[in-house]
PDB file of C-alpha atoms in Angstrom:
ATOM      1  CA  MET Z   1    -141.464-128.530 104.499  1.00  0.00           C
ATOM      2  CA  LYS Z   2    -141.466-124.952 103.013  1.00  0.00           C
ATOM      3  CA  LYS Z   3    -137.971-124.758 103.783  1.00  0.00           C
ATOM      4  CA  TYR Z   4    -137.062-127.657 101.692  1.00  0.00           C
ATOM      5  CA  ILE Z   5    -139.138-126.291  98.688  1.00  0.00           C
ATOM      6  CA  TRP Z   6    -137.360-123.067  98.920  1.00  0.00           C
ATOM      7  CA  ILE Z   7    -133.970-124.833  98.842  1.00  0.00           C
ATOM      8  CA  LEU Z   8    -135.103-126.826  95.714  1.00  0.00           C
ATOM      9  CA  PHE Z   9    -136.295-123.759  94.051  1.00  0.00           C
ATOM     10  CA  ILE Z  10    -132.889-122.005  94.621  1.00  0.00           C
ATOM     11  CA  ILE Z  11    -131.002-125.009  93.322  1.00  0.00           C
ATOM     12  CA  CYS Z  12    -133.260-125.097  90.095  1.00  0.00           C
ATOM     13  CA  LEU Z  13    -132.883-121.422  89.587  1.00  0.00           C
ATOM     14  CA  PHE Z  14    -129.076-121.751  89.869  1.00  0.00           C
ATOM     15  CA  LEU Z  15    -129.048-124.608  87.194  1.00  0.00           C
ATOM     16  CA  ILE Z  16    -131.197-122.565  84.829  1.00  0.00           C
ATOM     17  CA  VAL Z  17    -128.920-119.542  85.117  1.00  0.00           C
ATOM     18  CA  TRP Z  18    -125.907-121.792  84.567  1.00  0.00           C
ATOM     19  CA  GLU Z  19    -127.193-123.243  81.492  1.00  0.00           C
ATOM     20  CA  GLN Z  20    -128.217-119.903  79.931  1.00  0.00           C
ATOM     21  CA  ALA Z  21    -124.544-118.725  80.700  1.00  0.00           C
ATOM     22  CA  LYS Z  22    -123.258-121.455  78.324  1.00  0.00           C
ATOM     23  CA  GLY Z  23    -122.799-120.874  74.678  1.00  0.00           C
ATOM     24  CA  ALA Z  24    -124.518-123.009  71.978  1.00  0.00           C
ATOM     25  CA  ASN Z  25    -121.214-125.095  71.782  1.00  0.00           C
ATOM     26  CA  GLY Z  26    -121.096-125.744  75.518  1.00  0.00           C
ATOM     27  CA  THR Z  27    -118.538-123.139  76.479  1.00  0.00           C
ATOM     28  CA  THR Z  28    -119.148-120.892  79.514  1.00  0.00           C
ATOM     29  CA  VAL Z  29    -119.214-117.187  79.749  1.00  0.00           C
ATOM     30  CA  LYS Z  30    -115.706-117.641  81.541  1.00  0.00           C
ATOM     31  CA  ASP Z  31    -114.377-119.573  78.512  1.00  0.00           C
ATOM     32  CA  THR Z  32    -115.713-116.862  76.100  1.00  0.00           C
ATOM     33  CA  ILE Z  33    -113.982-114.159  78.230  1.00  0.00           C
ATOM     34  CA  GLU Z  34    -110.663-115.890  78.281  1.00  0.00           C
ATOM     35  CA  LYS Z  35    -110.778-116.776  74.476  1.00  0.00           C
ATOM     36  CA  LYS Z  36    -111.548-113.063  73.727  1.00  0.00           C
ATOM     37  CA  ALA Z  37    -108.570-112.006  76.018  1.00  0.00           C
ATOM     38  CA  PHE Z  38    -106.344-114.148  73.922  1.00  0.00           C
ATOM     39  CA  ILE Z  39    -107.718-113.141  70.516  1.00  0.00           C
ATOM     40  CA  GLU Z  40    -107.115-109.410  71.267  1.00  0.00           C
ATOM     41  CA  HIS Z  41    -103.392-110.255  70.637  1.00  0.00           C
ATOM     42  CA  ARG Z  42    -102.790-109.818  67.088  1.00  0.00           C
ATOM     43  CA  LEU Z  43     -99.064-110.609  66.996  1.00  0.00           C
ATOM     44  CA  ILE Z  44     -97.577-113.936  67.958  1.00  0.00           C
ATOM     45  CA  ALA Z  45     -93.967-114.163  68.440  1.00  0.00           C
ATOM     46  CA  HIS Z  46     -92.519-117.088  66.397  1.00  0.00           C
ATOM     47  CA  ALA Z  47     -90.098-119.323  68.410  1.00  0.00           C
ATOM     48  CA  MET Z  48     -90.217-116.688  71.222  1.00  0.00           C
ATOM     49  CA  GLY Z  49     -89.536-113.825  68.838  1.00  0.00           C
ATOM     50  CA  GLY Z  50     -86.295-112.468  67.416  1.00  0.00           C
ATOM     51  CA  ILE Z  51     -83.322-111.153  69.494  1.00  0.00           C
ATOM     52  CA  ASP Z  52     -80.424-109.243  68.175  1.00  0.00           C
ATOM     53  CA  GLY Z  53     -81.414-110.246  64.533  1.00  0.00           C
ATOM     54  CA  LYS Z  54     -81.403-113.942  65.494  1.00  0.00           C
ATOM     55  CA  THR Z  55     -84.590-116.200  65.066  1.00  0.00           C
ATOM     56  CA  TYR Z  56     -85.591-119.616  66.039  1.00  0.00           C
ATOM     57  CA  THR Z  57     -83.640-119.395  69.304  1.00  0.00           C
ATOM     58  CA  ASN Z  58     -86.769-120.278  71.510  1.00  0.00           C
ATOM     59  CA  SER Z  59     -84.333-118.967  74.275  1.00  0.00           C
ATOM     60  CA  LYS Z  60     -84.920-117.643  77.731  1.00  0.00           C
ATOM     61  CA  GLU Z  61     -83.511-114.224  76.657  1.00  0.00           C
ATOM     62  CA  ALA Z  62     -85.786-113.863  73.628  1.00  0.00           C
ATOM     63  CA  MET Z  63     -88.811-114.760  75.678  1.00  0.00           C
ATOM     64  CA  GLU Z  64     -88.099-112.156  78.386  1.00  0.00           C
ATOM     65  CA  LEU Z  65     -86.852-109.364  75.893  1.00  0.00           C
ATOM     66  CA  ASN Z  66     -90.114-109.755  73.806  1.00  0.00           C
ATOM     67  CA  TYR Z  67     -92.357-109.932  76.832  1.00  0.00           C
ATOM     68  CA  ASN Z  68     -90.782-106.675  78.000  1.00  0.00           C
ATOM     69  CA  ARG Z  69     -91.326-105.189  74.508  1.00  0.00           C
ATOM     70  CA  GLY Z  70     -95.044-105.902  74.888  1.00  0.00           C
ATOM     71  CA  VAL Z  71     -95.537-109.247  73.381  1.00  0.00           C
ATOM     72  CA  ARG Z  72     -97.932-111.424  75.249  1.00  0.00           C
ATOM     73  CA  ALA Z  73     -98.644-114.288  72.778  1.00  0.00           C
ATOM     74  CA  PHE Z  74     -95.527-116.571  72.092  1.00  0.00           C
ATOM     75  CA  GLU Z  75     -95.091-119.709  69.910  1.00  0.00           C
ATOM     76  CA  SER Z  76     -92.513-122.177  71.062  1.00  0.00           C
ATOM     77  CA  ASP Z  77     -91.119-125.270  69.398  1.00  0.00           C
ATOM     78  CA  LEU Z  78     -91.310-128.171  71.772  1.00  0.00           C
ATOM     79  CA  ILE Z  79     -89.394-131.567  71.465  1.00  0.00           C
ATOM     80  CA  PHE Z  80     -88.254-134.274  73.804  1.00  0.00           C
ATOM     81  CA  THR Z  81     -84.618-134.640  74.854  1.00  0.00           C
ATOM     82  CA  LYS Z  82     -82.943-138.214  74.630  1.00  0.00           C
ATOM     83  CA  ASP Z  83     -84.057-138.715  78.298  1.00  0.00           C
ATOM     84  CA  ASP Z  84     -87.649-137.714  77.779  1.00  0.00           C
ATOM     85  CA  VAL Z  85     -87.667-134.075  79.058  1.00  0.00           C
ATOM     86  CA  LEU Z  86     -89.650-131.557  77.037  1.00  0.00           C
ATOM     87  CA  VAL Z  87     -87.479-128.573  75.804  1.00  0.00           C
ATOM     88  CA  ALA Z  88     -87.877-125.607  73.559  1.00  0.00           C
ATOM     89  CA  ARG Z  89     -86.043-126.437  70.312  1.00  0.00           C
ATOM     90  CA  HIS Z  90     -86.919-126.434  66.735  1.00  0.00           C
ATOM     91  CA  TYR Z  91     -85.417-129.845  65.631  1.00  0.00           C
ATOM     92  CA  TRP Z  92     -82.627-132.217  66.343  1.00  0.00           C
ATOM     93  CA  GLU Z  93     -80.710-131.963  63.142  1.00  0.00           C
ATOM     94  CA  GLU Z  94     -77.522-130.526  61.754  1.00  0.00           C
ATOM     95  CA  ARG Z  95     -79.465-127.520  60.166  1.00  0.00           C
ATOM     96  CA  THR Z  96     -80.704-126.423  63.469  1.00  0.00           C
ATOM     97  CA  ALA Z  97     -77.419-126.739  65.055  1.00  0.00           C
ATOM     98  CA  LYS Z  98     -75.745-124.571  62.508  1.00  0.00           C
ATOM     99  CA  GLN Z  99     -78.453-122.019  62.862  1.00  0.00           C
ATOM    100  CA  LEU Z 100     -77.931-121.791  66.591  1.00  0.00           C
ATOM    101  CA  GLU Z 101     -74.111-121.830  66.109  1.00  0.00           C
ATOM    102  CA  GLN Z 102     -73.714-125.017  68.356  1.00  0.00           C
ATOM    103  CA  ARG Z 103     -70.642-127.273  67.630  1.00  0.00           C
ATOM    104  CA  ILE Z 104     -72.277-130.549  68.294  1.00  0.00           C
ATOM    105  CA  PRO Z 105     -70.063-133.548  67.611  1.00  0.00           C
ATOM    106  CA  THR Z 106     -70.878-135.357  64.065  1.00  0.00           C
ATOM    107  CA  GLY Z 107     -72.089-138.498  65.876  1.00  0.00           C
ATOM    108  CA  LYS Z 108     -74.606-136.628  67.803  1.00  0.00           C
ATOM    109  CA  VAL Z 109     -75.637-133.787  65.452  1.00  0.00           C
ATOM    110  CA  ASN Z 110     -78.661-135.458  63.938  1.00  0.00           C
ATOM    111  CA  GLU Z 111     -80.107-137.167  67.028  1.00  0.00           C
ATOM    112  CA  ALA Z 112     -81.742-136.037  70.233  1.00  0.00           C
ATOM    113  CA  LEU Z 113     -79.371-134.637  72.983  1.00  0.00           C
ATOM    114  CA  SER Z 114     -79.779-135.552  76.678  1.00  0.00           C
ATOM    115  CA  LEU Z 115     -80.952-132.723  78.907  1.00  0.00           C
ATOM    116  CA  GLU Z 116     -77.530-132.206  80.304  1.00  0.00           C
ATOM    117  CA  GLU Z 117     -76.172-131.810  76.674  1.00  0.00           C
ATOM    118  CA  PHE Z 118     -78.954-129.568  75.528  1.00  0.00           C
ATOM    119  CA  LYS Z 119     -78.413-127.242  78.474  1.00  0.00           C
ATOM    120  CA  GLY Z 120     -74.582-127.275  77.839  1.00  0.00           C
ATOM    121  CA  TYR Z 121     -74.789-125.803  74.358  1.00  0.00           C
ATOM    122  CA  SER Z 122     -75.435-122.088  74.492  1.00  0.00           C
ATOM    123  CA  ILE Z 123     -77.614-120.730  71.571  1.00  0.00           C
ATOM    124  CA  ASN Z 124     -75.805-118.428  69.139  1.00  0.00           C
ATOM    125  CA  LYS Z 125     -72.924-118.400  71.737  1.00  0.00           C
ATOM    126  CA  ARG Z 126     -74.899-116.129  74.171  1.00  0.00           C
ATOM    127  CA  TYR Z 127     -78.471-117.312  74.790  1.00  0.00           C
ATOM    128  CA  THR Z 128     -79.856-119.765  77.266  1.00  0.00           C
ATOM    129  CA  PRO Z 129     -81.682-123.090  76.113  1.00  0.00           C
ATOM    130  CA  GLN Z 130     -84.889-123.636  78.261  1.00  0.00           C
ATOM    131  CA  THR Z 131     -87.051-126.495  79.103  1.00  0.00           C
ATOM    132  CA  PHE Z 132     -90.865-126.427  79.032  1.00  0.00           C
ATOM    133  CA  GLU Z 133     -90.819-126.471  82.839  1.00  0.00           C
ATOM    134  CA  GLU Z 134     -88.829-123.090  82.851  1.00  0.00           C
ATOM    135  CA  ILE Z 135     -91.309-121.650  80.366  1.00  0.00           C
ATOM    136  CA  ALA Z 136     -94.153-122.686  82.697  1.00  0.00           C
ATOM    137  CA  MET Z 137     -92.478-121.064  85.597  1.00  0.00           C
ATOM    138  CA  PHE Z 138     -92.285-117.843  83.634  1.00  0.00           C
ATOM    139  CA  MET Z 139     -95.867-118.087  82.822  1.00  0.00           C
ATOM    140  CA  LYS Z 140     -96.810-118.712  86.417  1.00  0.00           C
ATOM    141  CA  GLY Z 141     -95.133-115.308  87.222  1.00  0.00           C
ATOM    142  CA  HIS Z 142     -96.618-113.641  84.113  1.00  0.00           C
ATOM    143  CA  PRO Z 143    -100.439-114.726  84.009  1.00  0.00           C
ATOM    144  CA  ASP Z 144    -101.064-112.490  80.975  1.00  0.00           C
ATOM    145  CA  MET Z 145     -98.662-114.556  78.740  1.00  0.00           C
ATOM    146  CA  TYR Z 146     -99.901-117.093  76.366  1.00  0.00           C
ATOM    147  CA  LEU Z 147     -98.004-120.156  74.925  1.00  0.00           C
ATOM    148  CA  ILE Z 148     -98.766-121.539  71.419  1.00  0.00           C
ATOM    149  CA  THR Z 149     -97.295-125.031  71.125  1.00  0.00           C
ATOM    150  CA  ASP Z 150     -95.401-126.099  68.091  1.00  0.00           C
ATOM    151  CA  THR Z 151     -94.918-129.750  68.608  1.00  0.00           C
ATOM    152  CA  LYS Z 152     -94.150-130.947  65.118  1.00  0.00           C
ATOM    153  CA  ASP Z 153     -95.209-134.561  65.387  1.00  0.00           C
ATOM    154  CA  THR Z 154     -98.577-135.747  64.074  1.00  0.00           C
ATOM    155  CA  ASP Z 155     -98.174-139.298  65.013  1.00  0.00           C
ATOM    156  CA  LEU Z 156    -101.047-139.771  67.417  1.00  0.00           C
ATOM    157  CA  GLU Z 157     -99.207-141.575  70.193  1.00  0.00           C
ATOM    158  CA  LYS Z 158     -96.391-139.046  70.018  1.00  0.00           C
ATOM    159  CA  VAL Z 159     -98.980-136.197  70.253  1.00  0.00           C
ATOM    160  CA  LYS Z 160    -100.555-137.823  73.243  1.00  0.00           C
ATOM    161  CA  LYS Z 161     -97.130-138.240  74.928  1.00  0.00           C
ATOM    162  CA  THR Z 162     -96.360-134.696  74.413  1.00  0.00           C
ATOM    163  CA  PHE Z 163     -99.560-133.230  75.830  1.00  0.00           C
ATOM    164  CA  LYS Z 164     -99.664-135.631  78.689  1.00  0.00           C
ATOM    165  CA  GLU Z 165     -96.164-134.124  79.591  1.00  0.00           C
ATOM    166  CA  ILE Z 166     -97.370-130.620  79.073  1.00  0.00           C
ATOM    167  CA  VAL Z 167    -100.405-131.120  81.303  1.00  0.00           C
ATOM    168  CA  HIS Z 168     -98.341-132.842  83.830  1.00  0.00           C
ATOM    169  CA  VAL Z 169     -95.586-130.222  84.023  1.00  0.00           C
ATOM    170  CA  ALA Z 170     -98.180-127.424  84.172  1.00  0.00           C
ATOM    171  CA  ASN Z 171    -100.193-129.042  86.921  1.00  0.00           C
ATOM    172  CA  GLU Z 172     -96.745-129.462  88.890  1.00  0.00           C
ATOM    173  CA  VAL Z 173     -95.911-125.693  88.382  1.00  0.00           C
ATOM    174  CA  GLU Z 174     -99.275-124.103  88.595  1.00  0.00           C
ATOM    175  CA  PRO Z 175    -102.582-125.688  87.152  1.00  0.00           C
ATOM    176  CA  LYS Z 176    -103.900-122.138  86.242  1.00  0.00           C
ATOM    177  CA  ILE Z 177    -101.316-121.848  83.324  1.00  0.00           C
ATOM    178  CA  LEU Z 178    -103.123-124.482  81.355  1.00  0.00           C
ATOM    179  CA  ASN Z 179    -105.693-121.696  80.633  1.00  0.00           C
ATOM    180  CA  GLN Z 180    -102.601-119.779  79.113  1.00  0.00           C
ATOM    181  CA  ILE Z 181    -101.480-122.783  76.763  1.00  0.00           C
ATOM    182  CA  ILE Z 182    -102.987-122.987  73.410  1.00  0.00           C
ATOM    183  CA  PRO Z 183    -102.345-126.219  71.245  1.00  0.00           C
ATOM    184  CA  GLN Z 184    -101.695-125.841  67.699  1.00  0.00           C
ATOM    185  CA  ILE Z 185    -102.834-128.789  65.667  1.00  0.00           C
ATOM    186  CA  TYR Z 186    -101.841-129.922  62.106  1.00  0.00           C
ATOM    187  CA  THR Z 187    -104.453-132.442  61.414  1.00  0.00           C
ATOM    188  CA  LYS Z 188    -108.082-133.195  62.408  1.00  0.00           C
ATOM    189  CA  GLU Z 189    -107.107-136.314  64.165  1.00  0.00           C
ATOM    190  CA  MET Z 190    -104.581-134.468  66.280  1.00  0.00           C
ATOM    191  CA  LEU Z 191    -107.458-132.487  68.025  1.00  0.00           C
ATOM    192  CA  THR Z 192    -109.119-135.629  68.955  1.00  0.00           C
ATOM    193  CA  ALA Z 193    -106.054-137.042  70.583  1.00  0.00           C
ATOM    194  CA  ILE Z 194    -105.458-133.692  72.486  1.00  0.00           C
ATOM    195  CA  GLU Z 195    -108.983-133.678  73.711  1.00  0.00           C
ATOM    196  CA  GLU Z 196    -108.546-137.044  75.324  1.00  0.00           C
ATOM    197  CA  ILE Z 197    -105.648-135.547  77.351  1.00  0.00           C
ATOM    198  CA  TYR Z 198    -107.119-132.149  78.492  1.00  0.00           C
ATOM    199  CA  PRO Z 199    -110.040-129.763  77.366  1.00  0.00           C
ATOM    200  CA  PHE Z 200    -107.890-126.742  76.294  1.00  0.00           C
ATOM    201  CA  GLU Z 201    -110.110-123.704  75.867  1.00  0.00           C
ATOM    202  CA  THR Z 202    -108.535-122.450  72.752  1.00  0.00           C
ATOM    203  CA  ILE Z 203    -107.282-124.300  69.702  1.00  0.00           C
ATOM    204  CA  ILE Z 204    -105.190-123.121  66.654  1.00  0.00           C
ATOM    205  CA  TYR Z 205    -105.462-125.159  63.359  1.00  0.00           C
ATOM    206  CA  THR Z 206    -102.384-124.614  61.121  1.00  0.00           C
ATOM    207  CA  LEU Z 207    -102.930-125.705  57.629  1.00  0.00           C
ATOM    208  CA  TYR Z 208     -99.400-126.188  56.210  1.00  0.00           C
ATOM    209  CA  LEU Z 209     -99.897-129.937  55.826  1.00  0.00           C
ATOM    210  CA  GLN Z 210    -103.147-129.445  53.842  1.00  0.00           C
ATOM    211  CA  GLN Z 211    -102.499-129.895  50.009  1.00  0.00           C
ATOM    212  CA  GLU Z 212    -105.990-128.473  49.124  1.00  0.00           C
ATOM    213  CA  ILE Z 213    -108.403-126.385  51.206  1.00  0.00           C
ATOM    214  CA  ILE Z 214    -112.143-126.808  50.627  1.00  0.00           C
ATOM    215  CA  GLU Z 215    -114.019-123.950  52.210  1.00  0.00           C
ATOM    216  CA  GLU Z 216    -117.215-125.951  53.042  1.00  0.00           C
ATOM    217  CA  ASP Z 217    -115.211-128.821  54.854  1.00  0.00           C
ATOM    218  CA  LEU Z 218    -112.925-126.404  56.676  1.00  0.00           C
ATOM    219  CA  MET Z 219    -115.940-124.230  57.908  1.00  0.00           C
ATOM    220  CA  LYS Z 220    -117.813-127.494  59.011  1.00  0.00           C
ATOM    221  CA  PHE Z 221    -114.745-128.807  60.887  1.00  0.00           C
ATOM    222  CA  VAL Z 222    -113.855-125.553  62.722  1.00  0.00           C
ATOM    223  CA  SER Z 223    -117.424-124.758  63.696  1.00  0.00           C
ATOM    224  CA  GLU Z 224    -118.328-128.179  64.903  1.00  0.00           C
ATOM    225  CA  ARG Z 225    -114.901-128.710  66.865  1.00  0.00           C
ATOM    226  CA  ASN Z 226    -114.680-125.349  68.534  1.00  0.00           C
ATOM    227  CA  VAL Z 227    -111.507-124.285  66.802  1.00  0.00           C
ATOM    228  CA  ASP Z 228    -110.782-120.695  67.316  1.00  0.00           C
ATOM    229  CA  ILE Z 229    -107.992-119.668  65.009  1.00  0.00           C
ATOM    230  CA  ILE Z 230    -106.672-120.878  61.616  1.00  0.00           C
ATOM    231  CA  VAL Z 231    -103.051-120.105  60.677  1.00  0.00           C
ATOM    232  CA  VAL Z 232    -102.093-120.270  56.890  1.00  0.00           C
ATOM    233  CA  ASP Z 233     -98.882-119.264  55.171  1.00  0.00           C
ATOM    234  CA  THR Z 234     -98.859-116.239  52.958  1.00  0.00           C
ATOM    235  CA  TRP Z 235     -99.454-118.203  49.608  1.00  0.00           C
ATOM    236  CA  ARG Z 236    -102.461-120.162  51.048  1.00  0.00           C
ATOM    237  CA  PHE Z 237    -103.970-116.884  52.467  1.00  0.00           C
ATOM    238  CA  ASN Z 238    -103.806-115.123  49.138  1.00  0.00           C
ATOM    239  CA  VAL Z 239    -105.227-118.042  47.187  1.00  0.00           C
ATOM    240  CA  TYR Z 240    -107.936-119.334  49.629  1.00  0.00           C
ATOM    241  CA  PHE Z 241    -108.713-116.596  52.060  1.00  0.00           C
ATOM    242  CA  ALA Z 242    -108.229-113.085  50.668  1.00  0.00           C
ATOM    243  CA  ASN Z 243    -111.327-113.064  48.585  1.00  0.00           C
ATOM    244  CA  GLY Z 244    -113.858-113.131  51.457  1.00  0.00           C
ATOM    245  CA  PHE Z 245    -113.315-116.570  53.132  1.00  0.00           C
ATOM    246  CA  ALA Z 246    -111.428-114.958  56.025  1.00  0.00           C
ATOM    247  CA  GLU Z 247    -114.299-112.537  56.408  1.00  0.00           C
ATOM    248  CA  LYS Z 248    -116.804-115.368  56.509  1.00  0.00           C
ATOM    249  CA  LEU Z 249    -114.821-117.097  59.206  1.00  0.00           C
ATOM    250  CA  LYS Z 250    -114.551-114.023  61.278  1.00  0.00           C
ATOM    251  CA  GLU Z 251    -118.316-113.593  61.246  1.00  0.00           C
ATOM    252  CA  LYS Z 252    -118.507-117.082  63.026  1.00  0.00           C
ATOM    253  CA  GLY Z 253    -115.955-116.036  65.448  1.00  0.00           C
ATOM    254  CA  ILE Z 254    -112.965-117.854  63.735  1.00  0.00           C
ATOM    255  CA  TYR Z 255    -110.015-115.804  63.251  1.00  0.00           C
ATOM    256  CA  THR Z 256    -107.298-116.123  60.642  1.00  0.00           C
ATOM    257  CA  PHE Z 257    -103.529-115.595  61.269  1.00  0.00           C
ATOM    258  CA  VAL Z 258    -100.892-115.476  58.617  1.00  0.00           C
ATOM    259  CA  HIS Z 259     -97.315-116.609  58.826  1.00  0.00           C
ATOM    260  CA  PRO Z 260     -94.423-115.711  58.417  1.00  0.00           C
ATOM    261  CA  VAL Z 261     -95.012-111.898  58.306  1.00  0.00           C
ATOM    262  CA  GLU Z 262     -91.862-109.867  58.941  1.00  0.00           C
ATOM    263  CA  THR Z 263     -92.463-106.324  57.673  1.00  0.00           C
ATOM    264  CA  LYS Z 264     -94.974-103.788  58.655  1.00  0.00           C
ATOM    265  CA  GLU Z 265     -95.923-103.458  55.051  1.00  0.00           C
ATOM    266  CA  GLU Z 266     -96.786-107.246  54.675  1.00  0.00           C
ATOM    267  CA  ALA Z 267     -98.756-107.013  58.016  1.00  0.00           C
ATOM    268  CA  ASP Z 268    -100.697-103.951  56.755  1.00  0.00           C
ATOM    269  CA  SER Z 269    -101.625-106.064  53.532  1.00  0.00           C
ATOM    270  CA  PHE Z 270    -102.931-109.098  55.121  1.00  0.00           C
ATOM    271  CA  LEU Z 271    -104.833-107.122  57.949  1.00  0.00           C
ATOM    272  CA  ARG Z 272    -106.679-105.216  55.080  1.00  0.00           C
ATOM    273  CA  LYS Z 273    -107.710-108.448  53.634  1.00  0.00           C
ATOM    274  CA  SER Z 274    -109.383-109.441  56.837  1.00  0.00           C
ATOM    275  CA  ALA Z 275    -106.551-111.403  58.451  1.00  0.00           C
ATOM    276  CA  HIS Z 276    -106.769-110.987  62.067  1.00  0.00           C
ATOM    277  CA  GLY Z 277    -103.144-111.270  63.063  1.00  0.00           C
ATOM    278  CA  VAL Z 278     -99.734-112.519  62.126  1.00  0.00           C
ATOM    279  CA  PHE Z 279     -97.017-114.705  63.366  1.00  0.00           C
ATOM    280  CA  SER Z 280     -93.643-112.974  63.241  1.00  0.00           C
ATOM    281  CA  SER Z 281     -90.044-113.169  64.423  1.00  0.00           C
ATOM    282  CA  THR Z 282     -89.274-109.445  63.944  1.00  0.00           C
ATOM    283  CA  LEU Z 283     -92.497-107.415  64.534  1.00  0.00           C
ATOM    284  CA  LEU Z 284     -93.826-106.282  67.766  1.00  0.00           C
ATOM    285  CA  PRO Z 285     -97.458-105.269  68.792  1.00  0.00           C
ATOM    286  CA  LYS Z 286     -96.581-101.622  68.502  1.00  0.00           C
ATOM    287  CA  ASP Z 287     -95.714-102.233  64.857  1.00  0.00           C
ATOM    288  CA  LEU Z 288     -99.286-103.277  64.286  1.00  0.00           C
ATOM    289  CA  ASN Z 289    -100.592-100.316  66.305  1.00  0.00           C
ATOM    290  CA  ASP Z 290     -98.563 -97.930  64.124  1.00  0.00           C
ATOM    291  CA  LEU Z 291     -99.996 -99.104  60.837  1.00  0.00           C
ATOM    292  CA  GLY Z 292    -102.362 -97.115  58.897  1.00  0.00           C
ATOM    293  CA  THR Z 293    -104.665-100.056  58.940  1.00  0.00           C
ATOM    294  CA  ALA Z 294    -107.504 -99.598  61.384  1.00  0.00           C
ATOM    295  CA  ILE Z 295    -107.044-102.330  64.050  1.00  0.00           C
ATOM    296  CA  ARG Z 296    -110.583-103.148  64.911  1.00  0.00           C
ATOM    297  CA  GLY Z 297    -112.086-105.058  67.844  1.00  0.00           C
ATOM    298  CA  VAL Z 298    -112.747-108.743  67.810  1.00  0.00           C
ATOM    299  CA  ASN Z 299    -116.463-108.294  67.626  1.00  0.00           C
ATOM    300  CA  ASP Z 300    -116.577-105.945  64.525  1.00  0.00           C
TER     301      ASP Z 300
END
């Protein structure tokens, strides 16, 4: 009898310790550590970062080059091919084809390509187009890399389709990389749709679709829904965030990133106004470290 009492006591003790290890919002110590590991990266490479002066390539070579240059947080555009394969590309439109120097026939230039066609057009005549599965394979071999999704669509059914595919492919390649994937949402409803698919540990809320930003409403949403990062363009930051709001958010563990930021001088200016980091196609982590701005820790 005493043996069973001791077993019950140990189980109860374990449950108490486990509950105490959870945060007020239900996250565990492990979750907090992983979020902190990501937030320590103050530079996010836009569209896999620049390469040879080219931007928006989302290419294999840009990802590998910038990883070797010290980048660990990458944003990638993700879109479906005509035959429903998730690939890294900005849009299916003539403007994108011209930017990537791809001579796509007139009849196909403004519509989705098949996977075979997508892989058949090199980027800027020298770089390799890549699928999400290929990115996932790279992440498997580089567990310190983070991928921020840029999925464009806000239609909730399309959102669900995209994130079901992200989770499916990640599970096929290596389930652990789901901890390296950070969804970027553009509407409040989008977060609800993604939560139905998978409980991602870190969420980025980008505000470019918001016509007006009301501090109280935004603070309430991000606090209640466990959003970790807010992303704003340079104009919105200067109008809404530079006069103390970014600091208020940081006090609650919510960090503000600014995009696009392409010079050290710009980055220095935003960091001095309490922005935590920047999205950039040209800057590297060492550029932020070289700034005169004191780059402080995440808990200051």
